[in-house]
Amino acid sequence: MHNAGWHSSVSRPHSYSDASTAVAGGVQPPNTPSPTSQSHHPAPIPPTITLSMESTSREDFTILAKEVVSQIGQVLRGLQTEREKLRQALESESNLLASHNTTAIIAALRNSLNQALQQNAELRGRLARIHADSDLSEISVPPSMSELVRSLMFYVCMLMYEYVFRKSIV
């Protein structure tokens, strides 16, 4: 804020005419009316006191503002650090859950497949025994009855297959 002819650190000797026009910097701007041309004169404040109080206030404000900016920066950095830690923890947890779920799913699928293969082998064995037990080729049937026997034999095989299949499901 240094303008030509204006110096904030300049203080003028105390006089009543200067006291009424004391401004920032302690010097009267060139285009302002002189104190004698004004009709009303407020209580005079010594310019050196005004300048020192104003300077001290500005310095205090500047120091305080710098401290606030510094503290806000620290809080912001802390928040960014915590956000990054949280993001990493969530990623780690989701990766762990995903790998755990995948492993559990694979194990469950393998178990189900083994059970299905075992059940399939048992059903094939039962079906083979039923087929062997239902072989009626050794029975002599009159030729007119052979068609009836074949139909009956097919029907019995179907019933036995359904019986075995239903029993294995339950």
Backbone as CSV, one residue per row, in Angstrom:
resi,resn,N_x,N_y,N_z,CA_x,CA_y,CA_z,C_x,C_y,C_z
1,MET,0.819,-1.182,0.000,0.000,0.000,0.000,0.864,1.247,0.000
2,HIS,1.961,1.224,-0.650,2.806,2.420,-0.697,2.486,3.182,-1.962
3,ASN,1.925,4.375,-1.797,1.676,5.267,-2.916,2.743,6.353,-2.881
4,ALA,2.937,6.996,-4.003,3.933,8.061,-4.051,3.556,9.149,-3.064
5,GLY,4.449,9.480,-2.200,4.204,10.538,-1.236,3.535,10.060,0.038
6,TRP,3.149,8.810,0.119,2.473,8.286,1.305,3.360,7.241,1.947
7,HIS,3.603,7.336,3.204,4.417,6.362,3.928,3.686,6.022,5.208
8,SER,3.387,4.721,5.379,2.631,4.326,6.555,3.443,4.427,7.839
9,SER,4.753,4.438,7.718,5.559,4.487,8.928,5.898,5.919,9.340
10,VAL,5.495,6.896,8.546,5.806,8.292,8.855,4.839,8.786,9.916
11,SER,5.344,9.431,10.909,4.479,10.051,11.901,4.809,11.536,11.959
12,ARG,3.791,12.302,12.129,3.989,13.748,12.167,3.933,14.208,13.620
13,PRO,4.555,15.294,13.899,4.477,15.819,15.255,3.042,16.186,15.581
14,HIS,2.733,16.093,16.808,1.362,16.319,17.261,1.002,17.800,17.169
15,SER,-0.106,18.023,16.488,-0.685,19.364,16.497,-2.167,19.203,16.354
16,TYR,-2.926,20.154,16.834,-4.379,20.027,16.791,-4.909,20.077,15.372
17,SER,-4.256,20.789,14.498,-4.734,20.855,13.120,-4.503,19.532,12.412
18,ASP,-3.436,18.842,12.718,-3.157,17.544,12.105,-4.026,16.452,12.699
19,ALA,-4.400,16.578,13.934,-5.142,15.528,14.626,-6.511,15.325,14.019
20,SER,-7.141,16.345,13.526,-8.488,16.184,12.980,-8.481,15.516,11.626
21,THR,-7.360,15.494,10.953,-7.305,14.882,9.625,-6.413,13.666,9.606
22,ALA,-6.160,13.076,10.716,-5.303,11.898,10.772,-5.947,10.779,9.975
23,VAL,-5.212,10.200,9.063,-5.696,9.110,8.215,-4.685,7.995,8.255
24,ALA,-5.013,6.883,7.583,-4.081,5.768,7.540,-2.772,6.253,6.960
25,GLY,-1.720,6.005,7.629,-0.422,6.447,7.177,0.003,7.728,7.865
26,GLY,-0.914,8.454,8.472,-0.564,9.628,9.241,-0.346,10.878,8.426
27,VAL,-0.514,10.854,7.126,-0.269,12.016,6.288,-1.568,12.392,5.612
28,GLN,-1.824,13.661,5.509,-3.054,14.132,4.872,-2.895,14.016,3.372
29,PRO,-3.888,13.414,2.679,-3.796,13.330,1.226,-3.755,14.732,0.633
30,PRO,-3.130,14.899,-0.528,-2.940,16.226,-1.105,-4.252,16.927,-1.466
31,ASN,-5.313,16.267,-1.855,-6.540,16.904,-2.312,-7.583,17.070,-1.219
32,THR,-7.278,16.830,0.018,-8.259,16.972,1.089,-8.237,18.400,1.610
33,PRO,-9.395,18.864,2.070,-9.428,20.239,2.594,-8.624,20.347,3.887
34,SER,-8.127,21.497,4.123,-7.330,21.705,5.328,-8.230,21.695,6.542
35,PRO,-7.700,21.387,7.703,-8.503,21.324,8.912,-9.156,22.663,9.257
36,THR,-8.563,23.748,8.831,-9.139,25.054,9.154,-10.369,25.347,8.337
37,SER,-10.520,24.696,7.166,-11.687,24.945,6.327,-12.905,24.183,6.816
38,GLN,-12.720,23.227,7.703,-13.853,22.472,8.232,-14.440,23.224,9.413
39,SER,-15.779,23.173,9.525,-16.439,23.932,10.576,-16.502,23.157,11.880
40,HIS,-16.502,21.829,11.811,-16.658,21.024,13.023,-15.380,20.248,13.279
41,HIS,-14.819,20.364,14.475,-13.579,19.678,14.823,-13.865,18.670,15.915
42,PRO,-13.737,17.331,15.622,-13.911,16.347,16.673,-12.726,16.384,17.620
43,ALA,-12.830,15.649,18.695,-11.759,15.607,19.686,-10.505,15.093,19.024
44,PRO,-9.412,15.735,19.207,-8.178,15.336,18.530,-7.593,14.049,19.116
45,ILE,-7.041,13.223,18.201,-6.324,12.002,18.587,-4.910,12.167,18.063
46,PRO,-3.957,12.004,18.894,-2.577,12.174,18.422,-2.265,11.169,17.315
47,PRO,-1.703,11.624,16.193,-1.419,10.737,15.059,-0.443,9.630,15.395
48,THR,0.524,9.864,16.225,1.488,8.817,16.545,0.821,7.678,17.281
49,ILE,-0.133,7.984,18.154,-0.855,6.936,18.869,-1.750,6.187,17.896
50,THR,-2.429,6.929,17.025,-3.307,6.299,16.037,-2.502,5.389,15.130
51,LEU,-1.370,5.867,14.680,-0.533,5.068,13.788,-0.010,3.830,14.495
52,SER,0.423,3.986,15.710,0.971,2.822,16.405,-0.132,1.819,16.721
53,MET,-1.330,2.318,17.094,-2.441,1.395,17.360,-2.873,0.708,16.075
54,GLU,-2.955,1.477,14.998,-3.364,0.901,13.712,-2.327,-0.096,13.226
55,SER,-1.074,0.255,13.355,0.004,-0.629,12.940,-0.004,-1.909,13.767
56,THR,-0.185,-1.763,15.069,-0.239,-2.931,15.949,-1.444,-3.794,15.614
57,SER,-2.577,-3.154,15.367,-3.781,-3.913,15.017,-3.585,-4.673,13.717
58,ARG,-2.992,-4.005,12.746,-2.739,-4.681,11.457,-1.770,-5.842,11.629
59,GLU,-0.720,-5.617,12.393,0.258,-6.682,12.628,-0.390,-7.853,13.361
60,ASP,-1.179,-7.534,14.388,-1.877,-8.591,15.126,-2.829,-9.350,14.212
61,PHE,-3.566,-8.605,13.403,-4.508,-9.247,12.481,-3.770,-10.126,11.476
62,THR,-2.654,-9.616,10.952,-1.865,-10.387,9.988,-1.326,-11.658,10.631
63,ILE,-0.811,-11.539,11.831,-0.290,-12.717,12.538,-1.406,-13.718,12.795
64,LEU,-2.533,-13.206,13.269,-3.679,-14.079,13.533,-4.172,-14.749,12.252
65,ALA,-4.240,-13.987,11.166,-4.690,-14.552,9.886,-3.730,-15.636,9.411
66,LYS,-2.432,-15.396,9.559,-1.446,-16.402,9.159,-1.587,-17.670,9.998
67,GLU,-1.831,-17.503,11.301,-2.024,-18.666,12.174,-3.274,-19.444,11.770
68,VAL,-4.350,-18.718,11.470,-5.596,-19.381,11.055,-5.384,-20.139,9.753
69,VAL,-4.714,-19.505,8.788,-4.441,-20.168,7.510,-3.581,-21.407,7.738
70,SER,-2.584,-21.295,8.601,-1.722,-22.441,8.903,-2.514,-23.580,9.544
71,GLN,-3.372,-23.236,10.507,-4.173,-24.265,11.178,-5.174,-24.900,10.222
72,ILE,-5.772,-24.101,9.357,-6.706,-24.657,8.361,-5.961,-25.603,7.433
73,GLY,-4.750,-25.222,7.042,-3.933,-26.099,6.201,-3.625,-27.417,6.891
74,GLN,-3.300,-27.346,8.193,-3.019,-28.569,8.950,-4.258,-29.453,9.042
75,VAL,-5.404,-28.834,9.293,-6.653,-29.605,9.378,-6.957,-30.241,8.030
76,LEU,-6.772,-29.487,6.955,-7.030,-30.014,5.614,-6.109,-31.192,5.307
77,ARG,-4.830,-31.054,5.633,-3.897,-32.171,5.405,-4.285,-33.388,6.244
78,GLY,-4.699,-33.139,7.488,-5.149,-34.244,8.349,-6.373,-34.935,7.774
79,LEU,-7.321,-34.151,7.281,-8.524,-34.738,6.675,-8.179,-35.539,5.430
80,GLN,-7.271,-35.015,4.616,-6.861,-35.746,3.417,-6.172,-37.053,3.790
81,THR,-5.344,-37.018,4.806,-4.669,-38.237,5.264,-5.681,-39.256,5.767
82,GLU,-6.626,-38.802,6.579,-7.646,-39.714,7.112,-8.529,-40.259,5.993
83,ARG,-8.859,-39.431,5.011,-9.669,-39.889,3.882,-8.924,-40.975,3.102
84,GLU,-7.630,-40.780,2.895,-6.829,-41.771,2.181,-6.747,-43.076,2.978
85,LYS,-6.566,-42.969,4.301,-6.533,-44.172,5.141,-7.858,-44.917,5.068
86,LEU,-8.951,-44.185,5.117,-10.282,-44.795,5.042,-10.491,-45.472,3.693
87,ARG,-10.067,-44.796,2.618,-10.202,-45.379,1.281,-9.397,-46.679,1.183
88,GLN,-8.175,-46.673,1.701,-7.345,-47.872,1.664,-7.947,-48.988,2.506
89,ALA,-8.496,-48.649,3.658,-9.120,-49.663,4.515,-10.333,-50.275,3.825
90,LEU,-11.138,-49.448,3.181,-12.314,-49.963,2.467,-11.901,-50.850,1.302
91,GLU,-10.869,-50.436,0.557,-10.376,-51.262,-0.547,-9.858,-52.595,-0.022
92,SER,-9.084,-52.544,1.042,-8.525,-53.760,1.627,-9.632,-54.694,2.092
93,GLU,-10.639,-54.127,2.757,-11.752,-54.933,3.258,-12.553,-55.541,2.113
94,SER,-12.799,-54.753,1.069,-13.582,-55.281,-0.050,-12.798,-56.361,-0.789
95,ASN,-11.471,-56.175,-0.914,-10.650,-57.208,-1.552,-10.639,-58.481,-0.714
96,LEU,-10.551,-58.321,0.597,-10.551,-59.477,1.490,-11.878,-60.214,1.403
97,LEU,-12.980,-59.451,1.443,-14.304,-60.074,1.344,-14.489,-60.745,-0.004
98,ALA,-14.020,-60.094,-1.060,-14.168,-60.670,-2.394,-13.385,-61.974,-2.502
99,SER,-12.144,-61.988,-2.005,-11.356,-63.217,-2.080,-11.936,-64.283,-1.162
100,HIS,-12.427,-63.880,-0.001,-13.037,-64.835,0.928,-14.312,-65.404,0.324
101,ASN,-15.147,-64.561,-0.236,-16.390,-65.016,-0.857,-16.101,-65.922,-2.040
102,THR,-15.119,-65.584,-2.848,-14.769,-66.408,-3.999,-14.303,-67.780,-3.531
103,THR,-13.465,-67.820,-2.533,-12.973,-69.090,-2.004,-14.118,-69.909,-1.426
104,ALA,-14.993,-69.271,-0.688,-16.134,-69.978,-0.093,-17.075,-70.492,-1.175
105,ILE,-17.296,-69.693,-2.199,-18.183,-70.111,-3.297,-17.584,-71.298,-4.032
106,ILE,-16.296,-71.238,-4.306,-15.636,-72.347,-5.011,-15.713,-73.620,-4.176
107,ALA,-15.471,-73.514,-2.879,-15.543,-74.690,-2.005,-16.959,-75.256,-1.976
108,ALA,-17.961,-74.391,-1.894,-19.359,-74.851,-1.879,-19.724,-75.517,-3.200
109,LEU,-19.276,-74.940,-4.307,-19.563,-75.539,-5.619,-18.881,-76.899,-5.773
110,ARG,-17.651,-77.008,-5.304,-16.959,-78.304,-5.370,-17.692,-79.347,-4.529
111,ASN,-18.119,-78.952,-3.347,-18.858,-79.858,-2.475,-20.152,-80.310,-3.151
112,SER,-20.887,-79.369,-3.738,-22.141,-79.711,-4.428,-21.886,-80.629,-5.614
113,LEU,-20.826,-80.352,-6.362,-20.496,-81.202,-7.515,-20.154,-82.619,-7.061
114,ASN,-19.371,-82.748,-6.000,-19.031,-84.083,-5.489,-20.273,-84.832,-5.019
115,GLN,-21.188,-84.128,-4.348,-22.430,-84.770,-3.913,-23.266,-85.212,-5.110
116,ALA,-23.344,-84.375,-6.136,-24.122,-84.725,-7.330,-23.508,-85.924,-8.047
117,LEU,-22.182,-85.962,-8.142,-21.521,-87.103,-8.792,-21.746,-88.392,-8.004
118,GLN,-21.671,-88.309,-6.683,-21.909,-89.487,-5.839,-23.349,-89.964,-5.990
119,GLN,-24.303,-89.045,-5.971,-25.713,-89.408,-6.129,-25.960,-90.011,-7.514
120,ASN,-25.319,-89.474,-8.526,-25.467,-90.000,-9.885,-24.954,-91.440,-9.962
121,ALA,-23.813,-91.700,-9.325,-23.259,-93.059,-9.337,-24.201,-94.025,-8.612
122,GLU,-24.764,-93.599,-7.468,-25.709,-94.454,-6.736,-26.948,-94.752,-7.578
123,LEU,-27.471,-93.749,-8.244,-28.672,-93.948,-9.072,-28.392,-94.870,-10.258
124,ARG,-27.228,-94.757,-10.854,-26.880,-95.656,-11.967,-26.788,-97.107,-11.484
125,GLY,-26.213,-97.270,-10.286,-26.124,-98.627,-9.724,-27.506,-99.197,-9.438
126,ARG,-28.394,-98.439,-8.865,-29.758,-98.907,-8.598,-30.484,-99.239,-9.896
127,LEU,-30.325,-98.373,-10.872,-30.995,-98.617,-12.158,-30.476,-99.900,-12.808
128,ALA,-29.184,-100.154,-12.707,-28.620,-101.388,-13.274,-29.177,-102.608,-12.546
129,ARG,-29.302,-102.555,-11.202,-29.887,-103.677,-10.457,-31.349,-103.888,-10.837
130,ILE,-32.097,-102.811,-10.970,-33.516,-102.929,-11.361,-33.621,-103.569,-12.739
131,HIS,-32.775,-103.134,-13.626,-32.821,-103.697,-14.978,-32.466,-105.186,-14.953
132,ALA,-31.469,-105.553,-14.156,-31.086,-106.967,-14.066,-32.201,-107.782,-13.421
133,ASP,-32.849,-107.257,-12.386,-33.937,-107.974,-11.715,-35.183,-108.071,-12.590
134,SER,-35.371,-107.156,-13.467,-36.591,-107.154,-14.280,-36.419,-107.874,-15.616
135,ASP,-35.327,-108.544,-15.821,-35.122,-109.281,-17.074,-36.046,-110.489,-17.114
136,LEU,-37.020,-110.471,-17.978,-38.032,-111.530,-18.106,-37.806,-112.393,-19.344
137,SER,-36.637,-112.341,-19.883,-36.368,-113.116,-21.094,-36.371,-114.617,-20.836
138,GLU,-36.126,-115.022,-19.605,-36.119,-116.444,-19.285,-37.526,-117.001,-19.154
139,ILE,-38.492,-116.165,-18.962,-39.872,-116.622,-18.809,-40.422,-116.929,-20.197
140,SER,-41.033,-118.100,-20.298,-41.645,-118.464,-21.577,-43.094,-118.011,-21.587
141,VAL,-43.422,-117.270,-22.566,-44.753,-116.705,-22.684,-45.312,-117.142,-24.034
142,PRO,-46.555,-117.483,-24.025,-47.147,-117.832,-25.322,-47.038,-116.632,-26.265
143,PRO,-46.918,-116.862,-27.558,-46.704,-115.790,-28.525,-47.771,-114.685,-28.487
144,SER,-48.978,-115.005,-28.203,-50.030,-113.982,-28.169,-49.882,-113.063,-26.964
145,MET,-49.280,-113.551,-25.966,-49.120,-112.773,-24.735,-47.801,-111.969,-24.734
146,SER,-46.928,-112.196,-25.655,-45.611,-111.544,-25.650,-45.721,-110.013,-25.730
147,GLU,-46.667,-109.548,-26.506,-46.860,-108.099,-26.604,-47.303,-107.519,-25.263
148,LEU,-48.206,-108.214,-24.603,-48.696,-107.785,-23.298,-47.574,-107.795,-22.261
149,VAL,-46.744,-108.797,-22.303,-45.638,-108.916,-21.351,-44.630,-107.782,-21.569
150,ARG,-44.344,-107.477,-22.802,-43.392,-106.387,-23.086,-43.926,-105.052,-22.547
151,SER,-45.188,-104.813,-22.748,-45.797,-103.576,-22.242,-45.762,-103.556,-20.724
152,LEU,-46.091,-104.698,-20.134,-46.071,-104.792,-18.680,-44.650,-104.609,-18.145
153,MET,-43.704,-105.232,-18.807,-42.315,-105.113,-18.395,-41.844,-103.640,-18.492
154,PHE,-42.189,-102.968,-19.529,-41.834,-101.554,-19.689,-42.463,-100.717,-18.575
155,TYR,-43.727,-100.985,-18.292,-44.451,-100.260,-17.243,-43.802,-100.493,-15.877
156,VAL,-43.445,-101.718,-15.573,-42.797,-102.048,-14.302,-41.440,-101.338,-14.198
157,CYS,-40.706,-101.343,-15.263,-39.399,-100.653,-15.251,-39.571,-99.162,-14.982
158,MET,-40.564,-98.572,-15.597,-40.819,-97.141,-15.382,-41.210,-96.865,-13.927
159,LEU,-42.054,-97.711,-13.369,-42.471,-97.536,-11.977,-41.286,-97.671,-11.032
160,MET,-40.434,-98.629,-11.310,-39.274,-98.846,-10.447,-38.295,-97.668,-10.568
161,TYR,-38.132,-97.173,-11.764,-37.236,-96.030,-11.957,-37.760,-94.812,-11.191
162,GLU,-39.060,-94.553,-11.269,-39.665,-93.445,-10.538,-39.522,-93.646,-9.028
163,TYR,-39.708,-94.882,-8.579,-39.586,-95.175,-7.156,-38.162,-94.869,-6.676
164,VAL,-37.161,-95.313,-7.409,-35.769,-95.093,-7.035,-35.443,-93.601,-7.117
165,PHE,-35.902,-92.966,-8.153,-35.612,-91.547,-8.335,-36.231,-90.708,-7.223
166,ARG,-37.475,-90.968,-6.876,-38.146,-90.218,-5.808,-37.508,-90.501,-4.447
167,LYS,-37.122,-91.725,-4.226,-36.517,-92.093,-2.955,-35.156,-91.400,-2.797
168,SER,-34.416,-91.257,-3.882,-33.102,-90.624,-3.799,-33.215,-89.116,-3.611
169,ILE,-34.282,-88.527,-4.078,-34.465,-87.084,-3.910,-34.845,-86.764,-2.477
170,VAL,-35.695,-87.577,-1.895,-36.174,-87.329,-0.532,-35.092,-87.739,0.406
